[in-house]
Amino acid sequence: MSAHKTIQHIVILGGGTAGWLSANHLAKKLLVNAPHGMRITLVESPDIPTVGVGEGTVPAIRDTLQYLGITETELIQQCDATFKQSIHFIDWQPALANGKRHSYHHVFDYPLPGYHDYLPDWLVKTESRENFADVFSIQSRLCAAGLAPKAVTQPEYQGLCNYAYHFDAAKFGKLLARHAVEKLGVIHRQLRIVDVCMDEHGHIAHLVSDTGEQLGADLFIDCSGTPSILLGKALNVPFISKHDMLFTDTAIATQVPYADISAAIPCSTLATAQSAGWIWDIGLSHRRGVGLVYSSAHCSDDEAEQQLYRYLGSQAPQAALRKIAMRTGYHQSFWQGNCVAVGLAQGFVEPLEATGLLLFDIAARMLAEQFPANHAAMQTTAKRYNRKMRQAWDRVFDFIKLHYCLSQRQDSDFWQQHRRRDSQSETLSEVLDHWRWHLPSQYDFTDRAAIFNLENYLYVLYGMQFHTDLSAQAWRFDPQKSAEVSWQHMAHRAAQAKQQLLPHRQLLERIQRFGIQPI
Amino acid sequence: MPVNSNLHQTVRVLRDPTFNQAKDAQLVPVVVQEVMDCAIEYPVVLVKNAHSGQFVLVAMMGLKSGENLYCGEVKFDGHYVPQVLRHYPFVLQATPNSEHMLLSIDEHSPLVNQQEGEHLFDSAGEQSPFLVNKAKALQLHHEQQQITESFVALLLQYQLLSQQQLTIQLGAGQPTILDGVYLVDQKRLDELSEAEYLALRKNGALAIIHAHLLSLKQLNRLARRALTL
């Protein structure tokens, strides 16, 4: 093949969220509908079910949907979507001295500008340091009051607070599929792929279906999920396990109906720590999605089921428990030759901070935006892509690990082992050492690929009552800038915001009925 | 309450030339068919309904919430009275699980009584000509409301609307600022392609848009009224 030959046809293997998200990003950027646009075919097997969990997102999803041309009204009306303003972590530390359960919010709003002037006082003075999010944002109060993040008159994708969504992953996949096919010109094929043929350069030549059809392309996108049919199997790219850092390897998931149809819907993902993992609890408009992520080395399947049922209490699930094996880690490279993996075919990390979809999105968008000009450019593009994507994954692993290693829970080996330094990455150990005596700052987050930045770390670090000892430097800080002043200010602003906001379920019902205006 | 010959056999409805029910209404919803008539007296703008978040075309009759500068003690001091005011105390009500709209009456209205005004039904229980006319007028109004919704959808489709702040100078004091008002952006209108412009002209939207833009000059009239009343 000529090196300067342009890339004209892309085949995406797999019709799950990652496949359709890739299809949308590529078709949008590479103008499939234009006269000289790329040709994109998504091929999926009619009999492979999609994984269908991963119902939480982070605020970046709003930017993606808007960019792709999907309206917020479609998302809310077609995917049982609800708003998500925070992750509410419960029991990630032992119960407090007064017997209360420990809990904190990782909210999506950035702290108020200038917050770092008030932070030292909070660190030096506040004895219990329980309420970081309350002192530096209004959003934890709004979550506690059960309010939606946007007013009914606010346009699509805008809110009083920063927010993301919970949604039905299967319905979201269908919405993405319709959009890709009907609006963006992606070709959808249903074929059982039974073989992968390689060319003499070790590139993929074509896929072969059970009917003998050969499907060739210039570039293949592997969205086949955990089996990683192209990258992992056909190209033999090794898998790097991160099990020594993150111990959970199994999930059990189910669906739970609401006690009554007018029950309040939490505007947060609830993440409740257990003896060897944690339980997610996500409120959609018509049901809850609940599941336990655990380490099978520290907890038997029976014990895990008991923990989940105990959590659910009298709320009987409406679906049988589904057990999912998880393999934490990633492939050594994500782009090899003319094959790029996106989604679970790249790797997996437990859904603690809703990073699954986020990583799919970053991987797909980066691919579309950094798309190689021709075959000759592919190798360099791949090298850069692999480096950036690996960094993104590593930073995600660190951020997830942070939640565990800050915990002082003593109730199992699981938590004890998480605190061991040899289970942490060098990068994470280093910043934690630094933050013992210094405030986290922008200098600690210079990496452009980082998905979780200073603000996210602050909510988790100080939500988990991490101690940064500033006592020796107290004289450097302005005594006027007290945590009390910031707290009062946030309480006042929250009271103002509350007057404009509806209860979460009520706003969703209005949107179901009236939609959201584009401006 | 849906109008019903059993329940409302003896009910009578007064005509009220003051349209007193609107005395606190700064904004009165109108349909596109009324924009020309309104535009020579009132600013006609779009606002968002606080309940649904949807756009509503309104005639502005006051400069602040709760103020209507046209509803007087003895008469309504404007030439054109929007339909919603004239139809009161009747409305068409959607019925659950059906396409049909029901003619309904606000029984708590001071205009509804047993002594004076128009009968709804004759002694045989047949609808009075007054009621028949009301029903017809409301049905027509309902159709016009749907056309108005399509008009708004068209404005949004062509991205012609923008939120603007209206500043009104009342005498020498601080200017009054009106928020949450949406207007057609003249610049965007000028930037439309020939085809888009032609489409707007053909379906009649262009005339409405121009009337709306012209009507904004009536803010001065409102300000003058506010100062003299």
XYZ file of C-alpha atoms in Angstrom:
748
model
C 0.000 0.000 0.000
C 1.204 3.523 -0.698
C 2.347 5.309 2.458
C 0.636 8.545 1.526
C -2.624 6.864 0.797
C -5.337 8.534 2.822
C -7.515 6.618 5.193
C -10.936 6.196 3.654
C -12.738 3.433 5.432
C -12.998 2.668 9.141
C -14.585 -0.469 10.548
C -15.706 -0.463 14.176
C -16.170 -3.874 15.743
C -18.755 -3.908 18.532
C -22.078 -2.166 19.116
C -21.875 -1.337 22.807
C -21.512 2.136 24.266
C -17.827 2.333 23.302
C -18.562 1.294 19.704
C -21.336 3.786 19.169
C -19.525 6.552 20.996
C -16.515 5.977 18.713
C -18.808 5.923 15.680
C -20.318 9.268 16.683
C -16.991 10.951 17.402
C -15.346 9.719 14.221
C -18.324 10.462 11.988
C -18.703 13.935 13.482
C -15.061 14.881 13.040
C -14.406 13.097 9.749
C -17.595 14.346 8.075
C -19.018 11.075 6.865
C -21.876 12.956 5.223
C -19.588 15.245 3.202
C -18.773 14.383 -0.451
C -15.190 13.347 0.364
C -15.963 12.235 3.891
C -14.754 9.059 5.518
C -16.760 5.866 5.280
C -17.497 4.343 8.680
C -19.064 0.931 9.216
C -20.007 -0.395 12.625
C -20.357 -4.130 12.706
C -21.904 -5.961 15.618
C -22.930 -9.494 16.197
C -26.687 -9.885 16.582
C -26.260 -12.270 19.499
C -23.680 -10.657 21.785
C -25.360 -8.770 24.605
C -23.744 -5.524 25.706
C -22.478 -5.243 29.271
C -25.118 -2.675 30.127
C -23.834 -1.411 33.437
C -21.981 1.849 33.791
C -24.873 4.172 34.368
C -22.940 7.044 35.893
C -21.124 9.866 34.131
C -19.016 12.924 34.902
C -19.768 16.483 33.702
C -17.570 16.159 30.592
C -20.392 14.091 29.063
C -22.437 17.272 28.622
C -19.787 18.784 26.440
C -19.593 15.599 24.364
C -23.346 15.271 23.831
C -23.725 18.910 22.887
C -20.790 18.657 20.500
C -22.242 15.554 18.851
C -25.581 17.309 18.412
C -27.630 15.172 20.802
C -30.066 17.279 22.801
C -30.416 17.105 26.565
C -34.155 16.656 26.040
C -33.542 13.466 24.012
C -31.239 12.136 26.700
C -33.691 12.778 29.551
C -36.736 11.588 27.628
C -35.257 8.497 25.974
C -32.719 7.125 28.459
C -34.550 7.360 31.838
C -31.819 9.853 32.703
C -31.487 11.719 35.975
C -29.140 14.466 37.084
C -25.997 13.721 39.073
C -24.331 16.430 41.133
C -21.962 14.429 43.269
C -20.789 11.091 44.483
C -21.845 10.643 48.056
C -19.276 8.467 49.813
C -20.610 6.732 52.896
C -18.639 4.687 55.452
C -15.291 5.154 53.743
C -13.935 6.007 57.179
C -14.868 4.353 60.488
C -17.840 5.840 62.331
C -17.162 9.173 64.026
C -16.604 9.626 67.763
C -20.242 10.709 68.173
C -21.400 7.464 66.564
C -22.442 9.094 63.277
C -21.536 7.349 60.039
C -18.795 9.033 58.076
C -19.852 10.506 54.761
C -18.806 13.187 52.313
C -19.668 14.506 48.858
C -17.345 14.713 45.888
C -19.377 17.464 44.212
C -18.998 18.580 40.596
C -18.953 22.322 41.206
C -15.507 23.793 41.489
C -14.941 25.462 44.840
C -15.604 29.188 44.785
C -12.743 31.190 43.197
C -10.322 32.311 45.880
C -11.088 29.306 48.073
C -7.376 28.596 48.614
C -7.145 31.748 50.738
C -9.678 30.223 53.118
C -8.405 26.658 53.027
C -5.451 27.124 55.454
C -7.747 28.366 58.208
C -10.047 25.409 57.675
C -7.098 23.036 57.898
C -5.564 24.661 60.964
C -8.679 25.360 62.979
C -11.506 23.048 62.167
C -11.159 20.233 64.656
C -13.215 17.527 63.094
C -12.807 18.746 59.472
C -15.970 17.011 58.465
C -17.511 19.494 56.106
C -15.069 20.469 53.386
C -17.718 20.495 50.629
C -20.097 22.574 52.791
C -17.431 25.194 53.464
C -16.264 25.581 49.890
C -19.289 24.896 47.681
C -23.055 25.120 47.744
C -23.687 21.844 46.007
C -23.590 19.437 48.947
C -26.436 21.453 50.480
C -28.448 21.235 47.266
C -27.902 17.468 47.151
C -28.999 17.143 50.767
C -32.136 19.162 49.978
C -32.907 16.839 47.044
C -32.872 19.669 44.522
C -32.065 19.514 40.818
C -28.968 21.375 39.537
C -30.826 23.493 36.988
C -33.866 25.749 36.910
C -36.786 24.882 34.658
C -36.167 27.985 32.528
C -32.475 27.271 31.958
C -31.485 26.171 28.457
C -30.137 22.793 27.461
C -26.877 21.758 29.127
C -26.847 24.771 31.472
C -27.393 24.741 35.186
C -26.905 26.685 38.376
C -24.381 23.999 39.315
C -22.108 21.711 37.406
C -23.694 18.326 36.762
C -23.603 14.999 34.932
C -26.202 12.222 34.503
C -27.233 8.771 35.497
C -28.923 6.859 32.700
C -29.955 3.455 31.407
C -26.808 2.308 29.595
C -28.709 0.136 27.086
C -31.059 2.980 26.148
C -28.128 5.366 25.932
C -26.441 2.951 23.509
C -29.580 2.973 21.345
C -29.719 6.764 21.352
C -26.076 6.913 20.268
C -26.744 4.303 17.575
C -29.740 6.181 16.127
C -27.794 9.421 16.120
C -24.764 7.885 14.411
C -26.830 6.168 11.727
C -29.597 8.696 11.077
C -27.781 11.998 11.592
C -24.105 11.276 11.032
C -24.190 8.688 8.257
C -22.571 5.681 9.925
C -23.297 2.333 8.240
C -24.622 -0.308 10.623
C -24.051 -4.000 9.833
C -25.168 -7.027 11.804
C -22.665 -9.792 11.171
C -21.106 -12.583 13.181
C -17.364 -12.120 12.837
C -15.620 -15.486 12.992
C -12.126 -14.731 11.770
C -9.555 -11.952 11.449
C -7.131 -12.031 8.505
C -3.751 -10.333 8.746
C -1.618 -8.931 5.938
C 2.115 -9.423 5.437
C 2.957 -6.331 7.605
C 1.098 -7.745 10.581
C -1.800 -5.356 10.033
C -5.405 -6.411 9.971
C -6.464 -7.008 6.365
C -10.092 -7.871 6.876
C -12.675 -9.420 9.157
C -14.515 -12.530 7.990
C -18.146 -13.194 8.806
C -19.834 -16.586 9.272
C -21.359 -16.143 5.809
C -17.888 -15.755 4.319
C -18.138 -11.998 3.750
C -14.840 -10.136 3.982
C -14.906 -6.755 5.621
C -11.783 -4.726 4.830
C -10.822 -1.273 6.095
C -7.882 1.112 6.435
C -8.368 1.343 10.181
C -10.106 -1.044 12.582
C -11.554 0.092 15.899
C -11.782 -2.689 18.465
C -14.843 -2.053 20.641
C -15.435 -5.743 21.288
C -15.310 -5.268 25.058
C -13.336 -7.381 27.504
C -12.614 -10.168 24.926
C -10.601 -7.565 22.959
C -10.956 -9.619 19.793
C -8.697 -7.506 17.592
C -6.128 -5.862 19.873
C -5.859 -8.587 22.495
C -6.569 -11.753 20.481
C -5.638 -11.110 16.824
C -2.717 -8.776 17.549
C -1.638 -10.438 20.823
C -1.051 -7.188 22.686
C -0.364 -8.225 26.315
C -2.597 -7.188 29.181
C -1.074 -5.431 32.183
C -2.953 -6.244 35.368
C -3.388 -3.598 38.080
C -4.743 -6.081 40.557
C -1.835 -5.428 42.926
C -3.061 -1.826 43.223
C -6.838 -2.222 43.074
C -8.027 -5.520 44.538
C -11.652 -5.711 43.489
C -12.290 -8.315 40.799
C -15.994 -9.144 40.938
C -19.290 -7.293 40.817
C -22.855 -8.351 41.470
C -25.498 -6.063 40.022
C -29.253 -5.776 40.120
C -32.174 -3.417 39.580
C -34.510 -2.202 42.289
C -37.926 -0.554 41.839
C -38.844 2.600 43.711
C -41.040 2.046 46.764
C -43.532 4.422 45.142
C -43.552 6.361 41.912
C -43.238 9.719 43.620
C -40.241 8.710 45.768
C -37.463 11.296 45.802
C -34.556 10.516 43.464
C -31.126 11.236 44.941
C -29.135 13.664 42.823
C -25.911 11.811 43.704
C -24.429 8.395 43.152
C -24.328 6.719 46.553
C -21.105 4.774 47.135
C -21.197 2.882 50.424
C -18.038 1.113 51.550
C -18.230 -2.551 52.636
C -15.725 -4.904 54.233
C -14.035 -5.743 50.906
C -15.377 -3.234 48.403
C -18.310 -0.879 48.024
C -21.916 -0.678 46.855
C -23.099 1.630 44.097
C -26.648 2.926 44.188
C -27.825 4.935 41.195
C -31.290 6.439 40.909
C -32.747 6.488 37.394
C -36.178 7.910 36.651
C -37.962 4.523 36.795
C -35.719 2.298 38.911
C -32.481 2.115 40.846
C -29.355 0.318 39.686
C -27.523 -1.214 42.650
C -24.462 -3.407 42.839
C -21.523 -4.476 44.920
C -17.924 -4.391 43.737
C -15.665 -6.627 45.823
C -12.422 -8.496 46.071
C -13.036 -12.238 45.841
C -9.793 -12.842 47.757
C -11.252 -10.998 50.752
C -14.928 -11.836 50.489
C -16.818 -14.964 49.406
C -19.658 -14.754 46.900
C -22.143 -15.707 49.639
C -20.865 -13.005 51.936
C -21.055 -10.510 49.058
C -24.676 -11.417 48.315
C -25.522 -11.083 51.987
C -23.937 -7.625 52.075
C -25.939 -6.506 49.066
C -29.226 -7.863 50.445
C -28.492 -6.274 53.801
C -27.998 -2.957 52.026
C -31.257 -3.315 50.112
C -33.197 -4.142 53.276
C -36.876 -4.623 52.550
C -36.465 -3.437 48.942
C -36.566 -6.636 46.894
C -34.694 -6.414 43.597
C -36.741 -6.678 40.376
C -34.029 -8.599 38.554
C -31.850 -11.561 39.488
C -28.348 -10.744 40.709
C -25.926 -10.676 37.813
C -22.320 -11.591 38.516
C -19.641 -9.849 36.490
C -15.956 -10.756 36.524
C -13.700 -7.713 36.389
C -10.109 -7.567 35.238
C -8.478 -4.332 36.390
C -5.709 -3.152 34.121
C -5.046 -2.199 30.526
C -3.379 -3.431 27.385
C 0.261 -2.570 26.898
C -0.717 -0.423 23.942
C -4.093 0.684 22.656
C -3.155 1.406 19.077
C -1.118 -1.134 17.196
C -0.673 -1.108 13.446
C -4.035 -0.258 11.939
C -6.056 -1.216 15.007
C -7.175 1.028 17.869
C -9.050 -0.275 20.900
C -11.659 1.857 22.627
C -13.666 0.939 25.707
C -13.320 -2.277 27.675
C -11.114 -3.642 24.884
C -8.524 -1.096 26.162
C -8.813 -1.951 29.814
C -10.979 -1.808 32.884
C -11.172 0.027 36.175
C -13.902 -0.317 38.783
C -16.701 2.256 38.368
C -15.989 4.181 41.583
C -15.736 7.618 39.981
C -17.769 6.785 36.863
C -14.581 6.681 34.840
C -15.703 3.932 32.443
C -17.701 6.020 30.049
C -15.341 8.943 30.581
C -12.368 6.904 29.410
C -14.350 5.607 26.398
C -15.211 9.167 25.548
C -11.671 10.485 25.893
C -10.294 7.592 23.869
C -12.836 8.036 21.076
C -12.583 11.800 20.929
C -8.800 11.845 21.020
C -8.760 9.344 18.173
C -11.136 11.456 16.105
C -9.348 14.728 16.803
C -5.820 13.379 16.375
C -6.755 11.336 13.346
C -3.745 10.499 11.133
C -3.573 12.308 7.806
C -2.462 9.195 5.936
C -1.059 5.704 6.393
C 2.494 7.012 6.799
C 1.479 9.208 9.712
C -0.223 6.352 11.491
C 2.806 5.073 13.380
C 3.663 8.412 14.993
C 0.031 9.133 15.755
C -0.253 5.725 17.390
C 2.828 6.333 19.536
C 1.480 9.645 20.788
C -1.963 8.190 21.320
C -0.619 5.284 23.349
C 1.438 7.587 25.535
C -1.414 9.983 26.303
C -3.973 7.273 26.808
C -1.661 5.352 29.132
C -1.169 8.517 31.186
C -4.917 9.037 31.378
C -5.411 5.476 32.632
C -2.565 5.750 35.152
C -4.002 8.945 36.601
C -7.412 7.296 36.878
C -5.927 4.292 38.712
C -4.194 6.698 41.115
C -7.367 8.642 41.772
C -9.372 5.485 42.477
C -6.578 4.197 44.720
C -6.656 7.486 46.646
C -10.159 6.682 47.938
C -8.962 3.408 49.425
C -5.549 4.269 50.756
C -6.797 7.266 52.768
C -9.238 5.103 54.663
C -8.567 4.183 58.281
C -11.064 1.311 58.227
C -9.711 -1.582 60.296
C -12.381 -4.169 59.634
C -10.576 -6.337 57.056
C -7.288 -7.151 55.371
C -8.735 -5.531 52.269
C -8.503 -2.055 53.791
C -5.228 -2.758 55.606
C -3.562 -3.830 52.380
C -4.759 -0.769 50.545
C -2.764 1.397 52.950
C 0.491 -0.404 52.197
C 2.849 1.770 50.198
C 3.879 -1.064 47.893
C 0.294 -1.199 46.640
C 0.454 2.462 45.571
C 2.091 3.974 42.511
C 5.223 6.087 42.930
C 3.338 9.160 41.737
C 0.583 8.766 44.284
C 2.933 8.101 47.219
C 4.950 11.142 46.256
C 2.049 13.609 46.194
C 0.592 12.209 49.391
C 3.951 12.745 51.128
C 4.031 16.277 49.800
C 0.477 17.047 50.896
C 1.226 16.027 54.490
C 2.924 19.400 54.861
C 1.814 21.449 51.861
C -1.443 22.467 50.282
C -2.269 20.690 47.042
C -1.770 23.147 44.193
C -1.904 23.480 40.436
C 1.806 22.565 40.344
C 0.803 19.044 41.298
C -1.440 18.762 38.225
C 0.579 19.802 35.218
C -0.294 16.721 33.199
C -2.707 17.644 30.395
C -4.030 14.114 30.182
C -5.170 14.187 33.786
C -8.892 13.680 34.027
C -9.129 14.373 37.717
C -7.565 17.604 38.779
C -6.833 19.679 41.846
C -10.467 20.302 42.754
C -11.411 16.629 42.541
C -8.477 15.696 44.763
C -9.427 18.360 47.309
C -12.958 17.010 47.703
C -11.728 13.462 48.194
C -8.601 14.224 50.278
C -10.356 16.492 52.722
C -13.671 14.666 52.515
C -11.636 11.682 53.773
C -10.170 13.941 56.484
C -6.646 13.756 55.160
C -4.434 15.835 57.407
C -2.218 18.504 55.889
C -0.282 19.924 58.807
C 0.062 23.695 58.354
C 0.520 24.517 62.027
C 4.138 25.599 61.627
C 3.175 27.983 58.826
C -0.001 29.392 60.353
C 1.558 32.871 60.633
C 1.644 33.126 56.831
C -2.103 33.114 56.346
C -4.562 36.014 56.461
C -6.647 35.665 59.650
C -9.535 37.523 57.980
C -9.966 34.656 55.561
C -11.566 32.258 57.987
C -13.390 29.041 57.169
C -16.335 30.490 59.076
C -16.606 33.397 56.605
C -16.537 30.993 53.667
C -19.115 28.740 55.325
C -21.494 31.667 55.895
C -21.038 32.822 52.338
C -21.858 29.374 50.943
C -24.874 28.995 53.212
C -26.189 32.318 51.915
C -25.585 31.446 48.274
C -27.149 28.021 48.715
C -30.277 29.619 50.205
C -30.546 31.874 47.135
C -30.047 28.969 44.739
C -32.662 26.874 46.526
C -35.337 29.409 45.649
C -34.766 28.840 41.962
C -34.579 25.039 41.985
C -37.187 22.303 41.969
C -36.988 18.916 43.665
C -35.070 16.557 41.388
C -37.988 14.302 40.406
C -40.232 17.273 39.761
C -37.793 18.841 37.301
C -37.440 15.499 35.499
C -41.212 15.232 35.168
C -41.425 18.732 33.711
C -38.688 17.888 31.209
C -40.465 14.652 30.272
C -43.522 16.740 29.474
C -42.200 19.984 28.067
C -38.607 19.340 27.057
C -35.819 21.882 27.517
C -35.396 24.968 25.363
C -32.200 25.237 23.324
C -31.571 28.790 24.539
C -64.627 22.931 35.744
C -65.972 21.649 32.381
C -69.171 23.414 31.309
C -72.109 21.102 31.804
C -75.860 21.691 31.221
C -76.792 20.073 34.526
C -74.315 21.920 36.695
C -74.471 25.241 34.849
C -78.123 25.411 33.803
C -78.732 28.627 35.762
C -75.258 30.093 35.585
C -74.833 33.557 34.031
C -71.688 35.377 33.022
C -71.137 39.139 33.195
C -69.214 41.082 30.619
C -66.478 43.207 32.190
C -65.171 46.114 30.087
C -62.331 46.718 32.587
C -60.863 43.209 32.210
C -60.109 43.548 35.873
C -58.856 39.962 36.101
C -55.662 41.148 34.385
C -54.967 44.063 36.691
C -51.814 42.399 38.056
C -50.706 40.859 34.770
C -47.582 42.514 33.420
C -47.465 40.010 30.557
C -50.486 38.818 28.593
C -50.056 35.776 26.280
C -50.965 36.434 22.656
C -51.038 34.365 19.461
C -49.225 35.265 16.227
C -52.507 36.369 14.655
C -52.687 39.141 17.263
C -49.144 40.433 16.932
C -49.980 43.145 14.363
C -52.853 44.482 16.463
C -50.787 44.421 19.626
C -47.656 45.856 18.054
C -49.151 49.299 17.575
C -49.676 49.600 21.341
C -47.624 47.119 23.357
C -44.164 45.629 23.123
C -44.597 42.023 21.971
C -41.783 39.800 23.226
C -41.037 36.203 24.220
C -40.569 35.069 27.792
C -40.227 31.661 29.408
C -43.092 30.112 31.307
C -41.879 29.619 34.884
C -43.683 26.273 35.158
C -42.745 24.601 31.895
C -39.695 26.566 30.774
C -41.318 26.890 27.332
C -41.415 30.089 25.320
C -44.562 32.206 25.405
C -45.360 35.123 23.121
C -46.660 37.981 25.260
C -47.839 41.571 25.072
C -46.118 43.613 27.727
C -48.539 45.831 29.629
C -46.396 46.848 32.572
C -42.783 47.583 33.413
C -42.564 45.435 36.475
C -44.020 42.219 37.789
C -47.580 42.700 39.061
C -48.149 45.908 37.079
C -50.656 46.371 34.250
C -50.771 49.948 32.994
C -53.877 49.369 30.826
C -56.385 47.884 33.270
C -58.220 50.863 34.747
C -61.090 51.339 37.177
C -63.726 51.975 34.508
C -62.316 50.637 31.295
C -59.433 48.855 29.673
C -57.383 51.722 28.299
C -56.107 50.082 25.134
C -57.481 49.718 21.631
C -56.767 46.056 21.271
C -57.761 43.548 23.941
C -55.916 40.232 23.584
C -58.093 37.144 23.187
C -57.153 35.525 26.495
C -58.606 38.530 28.307
C -61.806 38.477 26.245
C -62.320 34.729 26.695
C -62.138 34.895 30.467
C -63.671 33.172 32.483
C -63.646 30.416 29.839
C -60.713 28.227 28.865
C -60.219 25.053 26.869
C -58.915 22.273 29.058
C -57.005 19.237 27.874
C -58.537 15.938 28.911
C -56.367 13.079 30.075
C -56.115 10.208 27.549
C -57.955 12.072 24.820
C -57.346 14.499 22.004
C -60.463 16.386 22.890
C -60.461 19.741 24.623
C -63.214 20.597 27.051
C -64.776 24.024 27.358
C -64.327 24.934 31.011
C -65.318 27.820 33.221
C -63.604 29.373 36.229
C -66.461 29.108 38.707
C -64.663 31.283 41.244
C -64.574 34.243 38.881
C -66.538 37.270 40.136
C -68.103 37.382 36.656
C -69.865 34.052 37.243
C -73.169 34.386 39.104
C -76.860 33.459 39.030
C -78.420 36.942 38.706
C -77.145 38.899 35.745
C -75.261 38.563 32.464
C -75.391 36.039 29.654
C -77.050 32.667 30.162
C -74.985 29.609 29.229
C -78.028 27.428 28.608
C -81.666 28.131 27.800
C -84.508 26.737 29.862
C -84.548 23.557 27.739
C -80.893 22.922 28.577
C -79.693 23.824 25.067
C -76.475 25.844 24.691
C -77.131 29.573 24.344
C -75.800 31.424 21.280
C -73.388 33.142 23.690
C -71.931 29.798 24.764
C -71.827 28.438 21.217
C -69.878 31.505 20.087
C -67.491 31.210 23.019
C -66.812 27.570 22.200
C -66.112 28.440 18.554
C -63.850 31.339 19.486
C -61.894 29.226 21.942
C -61.471 26.419 19.442
C -60.105 28.892 16.909
C -57.850 30.374 19.581
C -56.527 26.925 20.392
C -55.599 26.384 16.737
C -53.914 29.765 16.679
C -51.922 28.821 19.782
C -50.605 25.772 17.959
C -49.563 27.932 15.013
C -47.865 30.227 17.516
C -45.932 27.259 18.905
C -44.743 26.416 15.399
C -43.709 30.032 14.927
C -41.581 29.875 18.085
C -40.119 26.548 16.956
C -39.164 28.198 13.669
C -37.427 31.064 15.452
C -35.467 28.531 17.488
C -34.656 26.418 14.440
C -33.194 29.446 12.656
C -31.490 30.474 15.895
C -33.071 33.892 15.671
C -33.837 34.365 19.353
C -31.521 35.837 21.915
C -32.013 36.716 25.529
C -31.765 40.438 26.112
C -31.940 42.929 28.894
C -34.274 45.851 28.322
C -33.303 49.100 29.964
C -36.049 51.669 30.420
C -35.356 55.202 31.559
C -38.166 56.414 33.806
C -37.699 60.139 34.402
C -34.409 61.122 36.002
C -34.125 58.145 38.373
C -32.390 54.814 38.070
C -33.269 53.036 34.833
C -35.586 50.036 35.128
C -34.078 46.782 33.891
C -36.195 43.979 32.502
C -34.597 40.524 32.525
C -35.599 37.226 30.985
C -36.899 38.763 27.754
C -36.171 37.052 24.427
C -36.150 38.998 21.167
C -35.403 38.308 17.540
C -31.790 39.242 16.965
C -31.711 41.644 14.001
C -28.151 40.721 13.167
C -29.019 37.035 12.902
C -32.001 37.922 10.769
C -29.716 39.805 8.385
C -27.343 36.840 8.248
C -29.980 34.341 7.116
C -29.376 32.718 3.754
C -31.628 33.652 0.825
C -33.377 30.305 1.082
C -34.038 30.642 4.787
C -35.268 34.188 4.382
C -37.590 33.141 1.588
C -38.975 30.295 3.697
C -39.806 32.742 6.484
C -41.510 35.067 4.028
C -43.566 32.308 2.435
C -45.038 30.991 5.644
C -45.847 34.451 6.948
C -43.322 34.467 9.772
C -41.386 37.405 8.382
C -44.236 39.880 8.807
C -44.721 38.755 12.412
C -40.995 39.136 13.085
C -41.000 42.687 11.741
C -44.092 43.603 13.735
C -42.376 42.201 16.841
C -39.224 44.229 16.186
C -41.235 47.392 15.560
C -43.297 46.808 18.715
C -40.187 47.161 20.879
C -40.463 50.921 20.340
C -43.655 50.763 22.417
C -41.462 50.450 25.505
C -41.295 54.263 25.381
C -45.081 54.388 25.408
C -45.171 52.109 28.448
C -42.581 54.251 30.211
C -44.625 57.398 29.493
C -47.764 55.744 30.845
C -45.904 54.621 33.948
C -44.856 58.221 34.594
C -48.286 59.793 34.011
C -50.520 57.234 35.688
